mmCIF file of C-alpha atoms in Angstrom:
data_model
loop_
_atom_site.group_PDB
_atom_site.id
_atom_site.type_symbol
_atom_site.label_atom_id
_atom_site.label_comp_id
_atom_site.label_asym_id
_atom_site.label_seq_id
_atom_site.Cartn_x
_atom_site.Cartn_y
_atom_site.Cartn_z
ATOM 1 C CA MET A 287 -25.440 3.592 2.919
ATOM 2 C CA THR A 288 -23.168 1.607 0.600
ATOM 3 C CA ALA A 289 -20.116 -0.216 1.932
ATOM 4 C CA ARG A 290 -17.871 2.356 0.289
ATOM 5 C CA ALA A 291 -19.827 5.223 1.814
ATOM 6 C CA ALA A 292 -19.510 3.564 5.216
ATOM 7 C CA ASP A 293 -15.755 3.272 4.732
ATOM 8 C CA ARG A 294 -15.557 6.944 3.809
ATOM 9 C CA ALA A 295 -17.451 7.879 6.969
ATOM 10 C CA ARG A 296 -15.063 5.755 9.055
ATOM 11 C CA TYR A 297 -11.956 7.216 7.455
ATOM 12 C CA ASP A 298 -13.235 10.775 7.811
ATOM 13 C CA ARG A 299 -14.052 10.220 11.507
ATOM 14 C CA ALA A 300 -10.735 8.518 12.190
ATOM 15 C CA THR A 301 -8.688 11.292 10.578
ATOM 16 C CA ALA A 302 -10.819 14.289 11.525
ATOM 17 C CA HIS A 303 -7.943 15.581 13.690
ATOM 18 C CA LEU A 304 -5.412 15.208 10.847
ATOM 19 C CA ASP A 305 -4.819 17.516 7.913
ATOM 20 C CA ALA A 306 -4.475 16.065 4.420
ATOM 21 C CA PRO A 307 -2.478 15.130 2.420
ATOM 22 C CA LEU A 308 -2.098 11.905 4.373
ATOM 23 C CA ALA A 309 -1.976 8.150 3.799
ATOM 24 C CA ILE A 310 -3.734 5.387 5.706
ATOM 25 C CA VAL A 311 -3.816 1.623 5.955
ATOM 26 C CA ASP A 312 -7.087 0.056 7.055
ATOM 27 C CA LEU A 313 -5.831 -2.764 9.282
ATOM 28 C CA ASP A 314 -9.114 -4.695 9.127
ATOM 29 C CA ALA A 315 -8.768 -4.856 5.332
ATOM 30 C CA PHE A 316 -4.999 -5.489 5.506
ATOM 31 C CA ASP A 317 -5.467 -8.464 7.843
ATOM 32 C CA ALA A 318 -8.350 -9.865 5.784
ATOM 33 C CA ASN A 319 -6.206 -9.658 2.650
ATOM 34 C CA ALA A 320 -3.332 -11.407 4.434
ATOM 35 C CA ALA A 321 -5.653 -14.220 5.494
ATOM 36 C CA ASP A 322 -6.888 -14.591 1.913
ATOM 37 C CA LEU A 323 -3.326 -14.891 0.569
ATOM 38 C CA VAL A 324 -2.601 -17.654 3.087
ATOM 39 C CA ARG A 325 -5.828 -19.439 2.173
ATOM 40 C CA ARG A 326 -5.018 -19.324 -1.535
ATOM 41 C CA ALA A 327 -1.452 -20.547 -0.899
ATOM 42 C CA GLY A 328 -2.908 -23.833 0.347
ATOM 43 C CA GLY A 329 -0.361 -24.546 3.061
ATOM 44 C CA LYS A 330 2.747 -23.268 1.294
ATOM 45 C CA PRO A 331 4.477 -20.328 3.010
ATOM 46 C CA VAL A 332 4.031 -16.847 1.543
ATOM 47 C CA ARG A 333 7.159 -14.723 1.193
ATOM 48 C CA VAL A 334 6.103 -11.073 1.424
ATOM 49 C CA ALA A 335 7.382 -8.709 -1.281
ATOM 50 C CA SER A 336 8.773 -5.688 0.533
ATOM 51 C CA LYS A 337 8.528 -3.350 -2.473
ATOM 52 C CA SER A 338 4.753 -3.704 -2.228
ATOM 53 C CA VAL A 339 4.711 -2.713 1.475
ATOM 54 C CA ARG A 340 7.720 -0.385 2.132
ATOM 55 C CA CYS A 341 6.959 -0.095 5.832
ATOM 56 C CA ARG A 342 8.878 -2.068 8.469
ATOM 57 C CA ALA A 343 6.022 -2.044 10.976
ATOM 58 C CA LEU A 344 3.640 -3.639 8.477
ATOM 59 C CA LEU A 345 6.269 -6.156 7.346
ATOM 60 C CA GLU A 346 6.621 -7.176 10.986
ATOM 61 C CA ARG A 347 2.837 -7.366 11.373
ATOM 62 C CA VAL A 348 2.298 -9.674 8.415
ATOM 63 C CA LEU A 349 5.313 -11.881 9.196
ATOM 64 C CA ALA A 350 3.920 -12.451 12.688
ATOM 65 C CA ARG A 351 0.932 -14.225 11.087
ATOM 66 C CA ASP A 352 0.869 -17.960 10.459
ATOM 67 C CA GLY A 353 1.444 -18.731 6.794
ATOM 68 C CA PHE A 354 3.981 -15.976 6.075
ATOM 69 C CA GLN A 355 7.713 -16.628 6.048
ATOM 70 C CA GLY A 356 10.514 -14.417 4.812
ATOM 71 C CA ILE A 357 10.870 -11.252 2.750
ATOM 72 C CA MET A 358 11.442 -10.718 -0.957
ATOM 73 C CA SER A 359 13.428 -7.477 -1.169
ATOM 74 C CA PHE A 360 14.211 -5.220 -4.121
ATOM 75 C CA THR A 361 17.711 -3.766 -3.588
ATOM 76 C CA LEU A 362 20.843 -4.965 -1.829
ATOM 77 C CA ALA A 363 20.987 -1.838 0.341
ATOM 78 C CA GLU A 364 17.424 -2.513 1.501
ATOM 79 C CA SER A 365 18.282 -6.167 2.154
ATOM 80 C CA LEU A 366 21.251 -5.248 4.351
ATOM 81 C CA TRP A 367 19.182 -2.678 6.248
ATOM 82 C CA LEU A 368 16.413 -5.194 6.885
ATOM 83 C CA ALA A 369 18.926 -7.820 8.003
ATOM 84 C CA ARG A 370 20.446 -5.382 10.482
ATOM 85 C CA SER A 371 16.906 -4.543 11.655
ATOM 86 C CA GLY A 372 16.342 -8.144 12.726
ATOM 87 C CA PHE A 373 14.724 -9.765 9.682
ATOM 88 C CA GLU A 374 16.305 -13.175 9.136
ATOM 89 C CA ASP A 375 15.197 -14.555 5.744
ATOM 90 C CA ILE A 376 15.577 -12.075 2.887
ATOM 91 C CA LEU A 377 15.571 -13.001 -0.793
ATOM 92 C CA LEU A 378 16.813 -10.195 -3.045
ATOM 93 C CA ALA A 379 14.599 -10.529 -6.122
ATOM 94 C CA TYR A 380 16.841 -8.654 -8.573
ATOM 95 C CA PRO A 381 20.550 -8.806 -9.473
ATOM 96 C CA SER A 382 22.659 -6.000 -8.032
ATOM 97 C CA ALA A 383 25.775 -4.065 -9.013
ATOM 98 C CA ASP A 384 26.161 -2.517 -5.546
ATOM 99 C CA ARG A 385 29.863 -3.183 -4.921
ATOM 100 C CA ALA A 386 29.895 -1.501 -1.512
ATOM 101 C CA GLY A 387 26.879 -3.557 -0.521
ATOM 102 C CA PHE A 388 28.535 -6.811 -1.564
ATOM 103 C CA ALA A 389 31.670 -5.894 0.397
ATOM 104 C CA GLU A 390 29.489 -5.351 3.461
ATOM 105 C CA LEU A 391 27.646 -8.617 2.869
ATOM 106 C CA ALA A 392 30.831 -10.666 2.493
ATOM 107 C CA ALA A 393 32.413 -9.126 5.594
ATOM 108 C CA ASP A 394 29.668 -9.755 8.153
ATOM 109 C CA PRO A 395 28.155 -13.120 9.130
ATOM 110 C CA LYS A 396 24.823 -11.607 10.209
ATOM 111 C CA PRO A 397 23.649 -10.237 6.827
ATOM 112 C CA ALA A 398 25.500 -13.013 4.970
ATOM 113 C CA GLY A 399 23.392 -15.580 6.799
ATOM 114 C CA ALA A 400 20.138 -13.697 6.271
ATOM 115 C CA VAL A 401 20.348 -12.424 2.677
ATOM 116 C CA THR A 402 20.177 -14.451 -0.541
ATOM 117 C CA VAL A 403 21.193 -12.623 -3.729
ATOM 118 C CA MET A 404 19.857 -13.145 -7.256
ATOM 119 C CA VAL A 405 22.074 -14.369 -10.089
ATOM 120 C CA ASP A 406 21.381 -15.248 -13.724
ATOM 121 C CA ASP A 407 24.843 -14.700 -15.268
ATOM 122 C CA PRO A 408 28.402 -15.731 -14.301
ATOM 123 C CA ALA A 409 29.411 -12.069 -14.734
ATOM 124 C CA GLN A 410 27.375 -11.274 -11.621
ATOM 125 C CA LEU A 411 29.444 -13.780 -9.657
ATOM 126 C CA ASP A 412 32.597 -12.086 -10.975
ATOM 127 C CA LEU A 413 31.307 -8.706 -9.802
ATOM 128 C CA ILE A 414 30.575 -10.044 -6.309
ATOM 129 C CA ASP A 415 34.022 -11.643 -6.032
ATOM 130 C CA ALA A 416 35.718 -8.447 -7.179
ATOM 131 C CA ALA A 417 33.744 -6.461 -4.586
ATOM 132 C CA ARG A 418 34.499 -8.672 -1.571
ATOM 133 C CA ASP A 419 37.412 -6.480 -0.407
ATOM 134 C CA GLY A 420 38.773 -9.296 1.730
ATOM 135 C CA GLY A 421 35.394 -10.461 3.035
ATOM 136 C CA ARG A 422 35.287 -14.227 3.433
ATOM 137 C CA GLU A 423 31.628 -14.903 4.223
ATOM 138 C CA VAL A 424 29.822 -17.353 1.955
ATOM 139 C CA VAL A 425 27.274 -15.556 -0.255
ATOM 140 C CA ARG A 426 23.911 -17.276 -0.587
ATOM 141 C CA VAL A 427 22.714 -17.398 -4.205
ATOM 142 C CA CYS A 428 19.368 -17.892 -5.962
ATOM 143 C CA LEU A 429 18.976 -18.508 -9.709
ATOM 144 C CA GLU A 430 16.158 -16.845 -11.650
ATOM 145 C CA LEU A 431 14.209 -18.666 -14.355
ATOM 146 C CA ASP A 432 12.709 -16.700 -17.248
ATOM 147 C CA THR A 433 8.973 -17.400 -17.169
ATOM 148 C CA SER A 434 7.867 -15.679 -20.368
ATOM 149 C CA LEU A 435 5.601 -17.524 -22.782
ATOM 150 C CA GLN A 436 7.290 -17.784 -26.173
ATOM 151 C CA LEU A 437 5.324 -18.742 -29.268
ATOM 152 C CA LEU A 438 6.115 -19.248 -32.964
ATOM 153 C CA GLY A 439 9.674 -20.275 -32.283
ATOM 154 C CA GLY A 440 10.311 -17.336 -29.987
ATOM 155 C CA ARG A 441 9.096 -14.689 -32.428
ATOM 156 C CA VAL A 442 6.216 -13.857 -30.074
ATOM 157 C CA ARG A 443 7.024 -13.230 -26.408
ATOM 158 C CA VAL A 444 4.534 -12.616 -23.585
ATOM 159 C CA GLY A 445 5.992 -11.631 -20.234
ATOM 160 C CA ALA A 446 8.635 -9.451 -18.640
ATOM 161 C CA ARG A 447 12.208 -9.409 -19.923
ATOM 162 C CA ARG A 448 14.064 -10.634 -16.877
ATOM 163 C CA SER A 449 16.457 -13.590 -16.705
ATOM 164 C CA PRO A 450 18.213 -14.973 -19.813
ATOM 165 C CA LEU A 451 17.895 -18.483 -18.324
ATOM 166 C CA ARG A 452 15.017 -20.508 -19.797
ATOM 167 C CA SER A 453 15.956 -24.162 -20.156
ATOM 168 C CA PRO A 454 16.807 -26.834 -17.576
ATOM 169 C CA ALA A 455 20.245 -27.163 -19.181
ATOM 170 C CA GLN A 456 20.987 -23.440 -18.822
ATOM 171 C CA LEU A 457 20.061 -23.341 -15.150
ATOM 172 C CA ALA A 458 21.900 -26.575 -14.399
ATOM 173 C CA GLU A 459 25.054 -25.191 -16.032
ATOM 174 C CA LEU A 460 24.945 -22.027 -13.933
ATOM 175 C CA ALA A 461 24.213 -24.147 -10.860
ATOM 176 C CA ARG A 462 27.415 -26.094 -11.566
ATOM 177 C CA SER A 463 29.317 -22.810 -11.898
ATOM 178 C CA VAL A 464 28.088 -21.694 -8.479
ATOM 179 C CA ALA A 465 28.774 -25.080 -6.905
ATOM 180 C CA ARG A 466 32.372 -25.094 -8.205
ATOM 181 C CA ARG A 467 33.091 -21.562 -7.073
ATOM 182 C CA PRO A 468 34.475 -20.976 -3.557
ATOM 183 C CA GLY A 469 32.585 -18.429 -1.455
ATOM 184 C CA PHE A 470 29.112 -19.105 -2.872
ATOM 185 C CA ARG A 471 26.275 -21.464 -1.984
ATOM 186 C CA LEU A 472 23.284 -22.091 -4.222
ATOM 187 C CA VAL A 473 20.145 -22.248 -2.074
ATOM 188 C CA GLY A 474 17.160 -21.455 -4.300
ATOM 189 C CA ILE A 475 15.383 -20.906 -7.593
ATOM 190 C CA MET A 476 12.945 -18.083 -8.305
ATOM 191 C CA ALA A 477 10.476 -17.702 -11.175
ATOM 192 C CA TYR A 478 8.066 -14.751 -11.279
ATOM 193 C CA GLU A 479 5.268 -15.167 -13.813
ATOM 194 C CA GLY A 480 4.296 -11.496 -14.042
ATOM 195 C CA HIS A 481 2.157 -12.003 -17.157
ATOM 196 C CA VAL A 482 -0.084 -14.237 -15.028
ATOM 197 C CA ALA A 483 0.295 -12.798 -11.528
ATOM 198 C CA GLY A 484 0.321 -9.128 -12.509
ATOM 199 C CA VAL A 485 -2.168 -8.860 -15.375
ATOM 200 C CA GLY A 486 -5.889 -8.666 -14.669
ATOM 201 C CA ASP A 487 -8.090 -11.003 -16.697
ATOM 202 C CA ALA A 488 -11.397 -9.141 -16.347
ATOM 203 C CA VAL A 489 -10.851 -5.754 -17.994
ATOM 204 C CA ALA A 490 -13.923 -3.575 -17.547
ATOM 205 C CA GLY A 491 -15.767 -3.063 -20.831
ATOM 206 C CA ARG A 492 -13.341 -5.284 -22.786
ATOM 207 C CA PRO A 493 -14.865 -8.805 -22.879
ATOM 208 C CA LEU A 494 -12.888 -9.996 -25.899
ATOM 209 C CA ARG A 495 -9.595 -8.728 -24.494
ATOM 210 C CA SER A 496 -10.414 -10.322 -21.147
ATOM 211 C CA ARG A 497 -11.068 -13.677 -22.795
ATOM 212 C CA ALA A 498 -7.819 -13.428 -24.743
ATOM 213 C CA ILE A 499 -5.909 -12.718 -21.525
ATOM 214 C CA ARG A 500 -7.500 -15.726 -19.806
ATOM 215 C CA LEU A 501 -6.571 -17.993 -22.729
ATOM 216 C CA MET A 502 -3.006 -16.660 -22.740
ATOM 217 C CA GLN A 503 -2.656 -17.127 -19.003
ATOM 218 C CA ALA A 504 -3.997 -20.673 -19.090
ATOM 219 C CA ALA A 505 -1.475 -21.578 -21.796
ATOM 220 C CA ALA A 506 1.317 -19.812 -19.898
ATOM 221 C CA ARG A 507 0.527 -21.670 -16.672
ATOM 222 C CA ARG A 508 0.615 -25.042 -18.425
ATOM 223 C CA GLU A 509 3.878 -24.336 -20.226
ATOM 224 C CA LEU A 510 5.591 -22.905 -17.160
ATOM 225 C CA ALA A 511 4.479 -25.693 -14.813
ATOM 226 C CA GLU A 512 6.134 -28.287 -17.046
ATOM 227 C CA ARG A 513 9.288 -26.254 -17.612
ATOM 228 C CA ARG A 514 9.641 -25.208 -13.982
ATOM 229 C CA ALA A 515 9.382 -28.825 -12.813
ATOM 230 C CA ALA A 516 12.065 -29.858 -15.315
ATOM 231 C CA VAL A 517 14.318 -26.983 -14.214
ATOM 232 C CA VAL A 518 13.973 -27.916 -10.551
ATOM 233 C CA ARG A 519 14.855 -31.557 -11.313
ATOM 234 C CA ALA A 520 17.912 -30.473 -13.293
ATOM 235 C CA VAL A 521 19.171 -28.085 -10.602
ATOM 236 C CA ARG A 522 18.502 -30.539 -7.763
ATOM 237 C CA ALA A 523 20.642 -33.055 -9.631
ATOM 238 C CA VAL A 524 23.504 -30.585 -9.116
ATOM 239 C CA VAL A 525 22.491 -29.243 -5.676
ATOM 240 C CA PRO A 526 20.295 -31.827 -3.904
ATOM 241 C CA ASP A 527 19.877 -29.730 -0.747
ATOM 242 C CA LEU A 528 18.230 -26.761 -2.474
ATOM 243 C CA GLU A 529 16.331 -24.835 0.217
ATOM 244 C CA PHE A 530 13.457 -23.276 -1.743
ATOM 245 C CA VAL A 531 11.734 -22.833 -5.089
ATOM 246 C CA ASN A 532 9.887 -19.511 -5.154
ATOM 247 C CA GLY A 533 7.148 -18.592 -7.602
ATOM 248 C CA GLY A 534 3.942 -16.717 -8.102
ATOM 249 C CA GLY A 535 2.597 -13.310 -7.218
ATOM 250 C CA THR A 536 -0.653 -11.907 -5.846
ATOM 251 C CA GLY A 537 -2.671 -12.691 -8.962
ATOM 252 C CA SER A 538 -1.516 -16.307 -9.330
ATOM 253 C CA VAL A 539 -1.112 -17.555 -5.759
ATOM 254 C CA GLN A 540 -3.448 -20.544 -5.924
ATOM 255 C CA HIS A 541 -2.287 -21.633 -9.396
ATOM 256 C CA THR A 542 1.423 -21.503 -8.550
ATOM 257 C CA ALA A 543 0.901 -23.148 -5.167
ATOM 258 C CA ALA A 544 -0.667 -26.141 -6.943
ATOM 259 C CA GLU A 545 2.686 -26.984 -8.590
ATOM 260 C CA ASP A 546 4.574 -29.680 -6.694
ATOM 261 C CA ALA A 547 7.932 -28.177 -7.701
ATOM 262 C CA VAL A 548 7.184 -24.869 -5.943
ATOM 263 C CA THR A 549 7.895 -24.712 -2.208
ATOM 264 C CA GLU A 550 6.884 -21.106 -1.442
ATOM 265 C CA ILE A 551 4.832 -18.270 -2.924
ATOM 266 C CA ALA A 552 5.760 -14.596 -3.313
ATOM 267 C CA ALA A 553 3.083 -11.946 -2.777
ATOM 268 C CA GLY A 554 2.815 -8.413 -1.492
ATOM 269 C CA SER A 555 0.432 -6.260 -3.528
ATOM 270 C CA GLY A 556 -2.470 -8.350 -2.267
ATOM 271 C CA LEU A 557 -2.017 -6.842 1.196
ATOM 272 C CA TYR A 558 -2.791 -3.267 0.078
ATOM 273 C CA VAL A 559 -4.895 -4.185 -3.032
ATOM 274 C CA PRO A 560 -4.213 -1.152 -5.245
ATOM 275 C CA ARG A 561 -6.419 -0.374 -8.238
ATOM 276 C CA LEU A 562 -4.499 -2.592 -10.696
ATOM 277 C CA PHE A 563 -5.841 -5.599 -8.800
ATOM 278 C CA ASP A 564 -9.505 -4.792 -9.378
ATOM 279 C CA ASN A 565 -9.642 -6.747 -12.643
ATOM 280 C CA TYR A 566 -9.093 -10.348 -11.558
ATOM 281 C CA THR A 567 -11.469 -13.287 -11.637
ATOM 282 C CA SER A 568 -9.249 -15.385 -9.348
ATOM 283 C CA PHE A 569 -9.646 -13.321 -6.168
ATOM 284 C CA ARG A 570 -11.269 -10.272 -4.611
ATOM 285 C CA GLY A 571 -9.376 -8.201 -2.091
ATOM 286 C CA ARG A 572 -10.305 -5.209 0.037
ATOM 287 C CA PRO A 573 -8.611 -1.860 -0.648
ATOM 288 C CA ALA A 574 -6.444 -1.313 2.411
ATOM 289 C CA ALA A 575 -4.057 1.528 1.487
ATOM 290 C CA LEU A 576 -5.461 4.914 0.505
ATOM 291 C CA PHE A 577 -4.364 8.530 0.484
ATOM 292 C CA ALA A 578 -6.388 11.685 1.047
ATOM 293 C CA GLN A 579 -6.023 15.089 -0.594
ATOM 294 C CA PRO A 580 -7.776 18.202 0.767
ATOM 295 C CA VAL A 581 -10.342 20.228 -1.146
ATOM 296 C CA VAL A 582 -8.838 23.686 -1.616
ATOM 297 C CA ARG A 583 -11.099 25.233 -4.300
ATOM 298 C CA ARG A 584 -14.654 25.092 -5.612
ATOM 299 C CA PRO A 585 -14.339 26.509 -9.151
ATOM 300 C CA GLY A 586 -17.979 25.958 -10.086
ATOM 301 C CA VAL A 587 -20.954 23.638 -10.067
ATOM 302 C CA GLY A 588 -19.891 20.011 -10.137
ATOM 303 C CA VAL A 589 -16.191 20.816 -9.684
ATOM 304 C CA VAL A 590 -13.761 20.797 -6.768
ATOM 305 C CA THR A 591 -10.009 21.132 -6.765
ATOM 306 C CA VAL A 592 -7.775 19.168 -4.409
ATOM 307 C CA LEU A 593 -4.147 19.819 -3.565
ATOM 308 C CA GLY A 594 -1.640 17.665 -5.484
ATOM 309 C CA GLY A 595 -2.450 14.062 -6.288
ATOM 310 C CA GLY A 596 -0.356 13.521 -9.420
ATOM 311 C CA TYR A 597 1.253 10.278 -8.244
ATOM 312 C CA PRO A 598 1.628 8.027 -11.310
ATOM 313 C CA ALA A 599 2.847 4.457 -10.894
ATOM 314 C CA SER A 600 5.758 2.838 -12.717
ATOM 315 C CA GLY A 601 5.317 0.863 -15.930
ATOM 316 C CA ALA A 602 4.272 1.757 -19.449
ATOM 317 C CA ALA A 603 2.570 5.163 -19.288
ATOM 318 C CA GLY A 604 -1.209 5.057 -19.513
ATOM 319 C CA ARG A 605 -4.418 5.846 -17.654
ATOM 320 C CA ASP A 606 -4.155 2.597 -15.727
ATOM 321 C CA ARG A 607 -1.006 3.963 -14.030
ATOM 322 C CA LEU A 608 -2.884 6.887 -12.460
ATOM 323 C CA PRO A 609 -4.409 6.872 -8.996
ATOM 324 C CA VAL A 610 -8.213 6.972 -8.966
ATOM 325 C CA PRO A 611 -10.551 9.175 -6.920
ATOM 326 C CA TYR A 612 -12.301 6.593 -4.737
ATOM 327 C CA LEU A 613 -14.329 8.325 -2.008
ATOM 328 C CA PRO A 614 -16.790 9.912 -2.291
ATOM 329 C CA GLU A 615 -17.984 7.773 -5.178
ATOM 330 C CA GLY A 616 -18.679 9.440 -8.497
ATOM 331 C CA LEU A 617 -15.755 11.824 -8.897
ATOM 332 C CA ALA A 618 -13.574 11.776 -12.016
ATOM 333 C CA TYR A 619 -10.615 13.656 -13.440
ATOM 334 C CA ASP A 620 -11.010 16.520 -15.858
ATOM 335 C CA PRO A 621 -9.762 14.820 -19.071
ATOM 336 C CA GLN A 622 -7.944 18.014 -20.067
ATOM 337 C CA GLU A 623 -5.897 18.111 -16.858
ATOM 338 C CA GLY A 624 -5.798 14.740 -15.108
ATOM 339 C CA PRO A 625 -4.089 14.475 -11.714
ATOM 340 C CA GLY A 626 -1.686 17.372 -11.280
ATOM 341 C CA GLU A 627 1.614 18.013 -9.583
ATOM 342 C CA VAL A 628 0.146 20.775 -7.398
ATOM 343 C CA GLN A 629 -3.609 20.704 -7.980
ATOM 344 C CA THR A 630 -6.190 18.288 -9.361
ATOM 345 C CA PRO A 631 -9.684 19.334 -10.452
ATOM 346 C CA LEU A 632 -12.356 16.670 -9.954
ATOM 347 C CA LEU A 633 -15.704 16.555 -11.738
ATOM 348 C CA GLY A 634 -19.026 15.033 -10.729
ATOM 349 C CA SER A 635 -22.144 15.717 -8.737
ATOM 350 C CA PRO A 636 -20.544 14.664 -5.399
ATOM 351 C CA ALA A 637 -18.332 17.748 -5.745
ATOM 352 C CA ASP A 638 -21.262 19.949 -4.794
ATOM 353 C CA ASP A 639 -21.430 18.336 -1.337
ATOM 354 C CA LEU A 640 -17.738 18.894 -0.590
ATOM 355 C CA LEU A 641 -16.475 21.887 1.360
ATOM 356 C CA VAL A 642 -13.051 23.491 1.444
ATOM 357 C CA GLY A 643 -10.967 21.374 3.834
ATOM 358 C CA ASP A 644 -12.882 18.138 3.222
ATOM 359 C CA LYS A 645 -10.918 15.041 2.208
ATOM 360 C CA VAL A 646 -11.121 13.164 -1.071
ATOM 361 C CA TRP A 647 -9.760 9.626 -0.828
ATOM 362 C CA PHE A 648 -7.716 8.058 -3.636
ATOM 363 C CA ARG A 649 -6.296 4.628 -4.433
ATOM 364 C CA HIS A 650 -2.828 4.335 -5.949
ATOM 365 C CA ALA A 651 -2.376 2.218 -9.074
ATOM 366 C CA LYS A 652 0.366 0.013 -7.586
ATOM 367 C CA ALA A 653 1.180 -1.161 -4.083
ATOM 368 C CA GLY A 654 4.184 0.171 -2.214
ATOM 369 C CA GLU A 655 4.955 3.087 -4.486
ATOM 370 C CA LEU A 656 2.478 5.197 -2.526
ATOM 371 C CA CYS A 657 4.989 5.068 0.349
ATOM 372 C CA GLU A 658 7.513 7.001 -1.743
ATOM 373 C CA ARG A 659 5.124 9.983 -1.484
ATOM 374 C CA PHE A 660 4.368 9.831 2.245
ATOM 375 C CA ASP A 661 6.616 9.495 5.273
ATOM 376 C CA THR A 662 3.867 8.195 7.586
ATOM 377 C CA LEU A 663 1.082 5.646 7.368
ATOM 378 C CA HIS A 664 -1.825 6.198 9.762
ATOM 379 C CA LEU A 665 -3.173 2.809 10.807
ATOM 380 C CA ILE A 666 -6.948 2.653 11.182
ATOM 381 C CA GLU A 667 -8.918 0.084 13.156
ATOM 382 C CA GLY A 668 -12.674 0.577 13.083
ATOM 383 C CA ASP A 669 -13.161 4.326 13.080
ATOM 384 C CA ALA A 670 -10.003 5.330 14.931
ATOM 385 C CA VAL A 671 -6.350 5.869 14.124
ATOM 386 C CA THR A 672 -4.533 3.499 16.472
ATOM 387 C CA ALA A 673 -0.956 4.162 15.368
ATOM 388 C CA ALA A 674 1.193 6.191 13.006
ATOM 389 C CA VAL A 675 4.187 4.325 11.576
ATOM 390 C CA PRO A 676 6.989 5.475 9.276
ATOM 391 C CA THR A 677 7.321 4.316 5.701
ATOM 392 C CA TYR A 678 10.770 3.606 4.292
ATOM 393 C CA ARG A 679 10.814 7.277 3.254
ATOM 394 C CA GLY A 680 9.877 8.277 6.803
ATOM 395 C CA GLU A 681 12.948 6.423 8.046
ATOM 396 C CA GLY A 682 15.117 8.296 5.564
ATOM 397 C CA ARG A 683 15.413 5.309 3.221
ATOM 398 C CA THR A 684 14.804 5.746 -0.501
ATOM 399 C CA PHE A 685 16.326 2.695 -2.126
ATOM 400 C CA LEU A 686 15.137 3.307 -5.681
#
């Protein structure tokens, strides 16, 4: 029996009393992945990205481990909710225009002391001030550095379009604006190198493309390490007591942690290890989050149909954004239909061994987004479900 077949047998035994559709997290794999992130961080704390987990119980579990410290959130409303739930160190990774949220933040010392908001433009400071509605709490601020690799004088850009701030001078100028402005305190710098951390460098069947990605990423790491160090020096000249410099992502943990200027690493997808993280040479994780769909039809030889399953991930549309049939091994989508809103036909010889009511296990393309489809995660240890915990959706929270 292969390791994957053994996992399927465990998951089927553990959930035999549960009807699909359902979602699980294999805690043995989750904990092993957490330990690997800490190992690769080399002693620097890992800030867990909540958008990649979207479950308070699992955020609490991973933050109870040595090596993890703080949350990287994705909306202001989520940040306030987490702060009121007892989480104490929350970095909002994206600028916000949530005026009601900023009024709440500025009016209450508890969330104001726990939440740090992201800024890359003085206009965002203006919006926060206009939203205070009399609130006098000091707002903690982090500046975001654009990490993209720019070549040929900026005519070629590799990386996400995020912050407009690239140079040490630009970040130092905004740092001075924050320092001069009553009601704000600059505490950190963030730089997310998504073109390194979030792009696999071992694309199956594409050796030339894989080599090109590795060359690009090596060049990007060198350029960013120099620029990030210069930015940190420039900002510390304005704000010497800067609390943190955050960088990285699941795919670049060990590389980013090697930079002296970086004080902490961000990661989250590496806990669940969705399918987009199969194509990396820098690490190997264990799939921890899966969902099961029930077989509801047997249309013919080599074909079964499962209920639903059309759960595409965000990003540029393409096959790599689709979930994949994972267990039993050997099933594939019908290329004329793909995963459907209500039903999904699956082709392959393993179909002939599946009965109506059996489960087919899938892996989502991205971490966290699976939790927008399910209100409960069944936690598996060994071959038993040991707990059922709500996702954000299960707690009635859909932040984006």
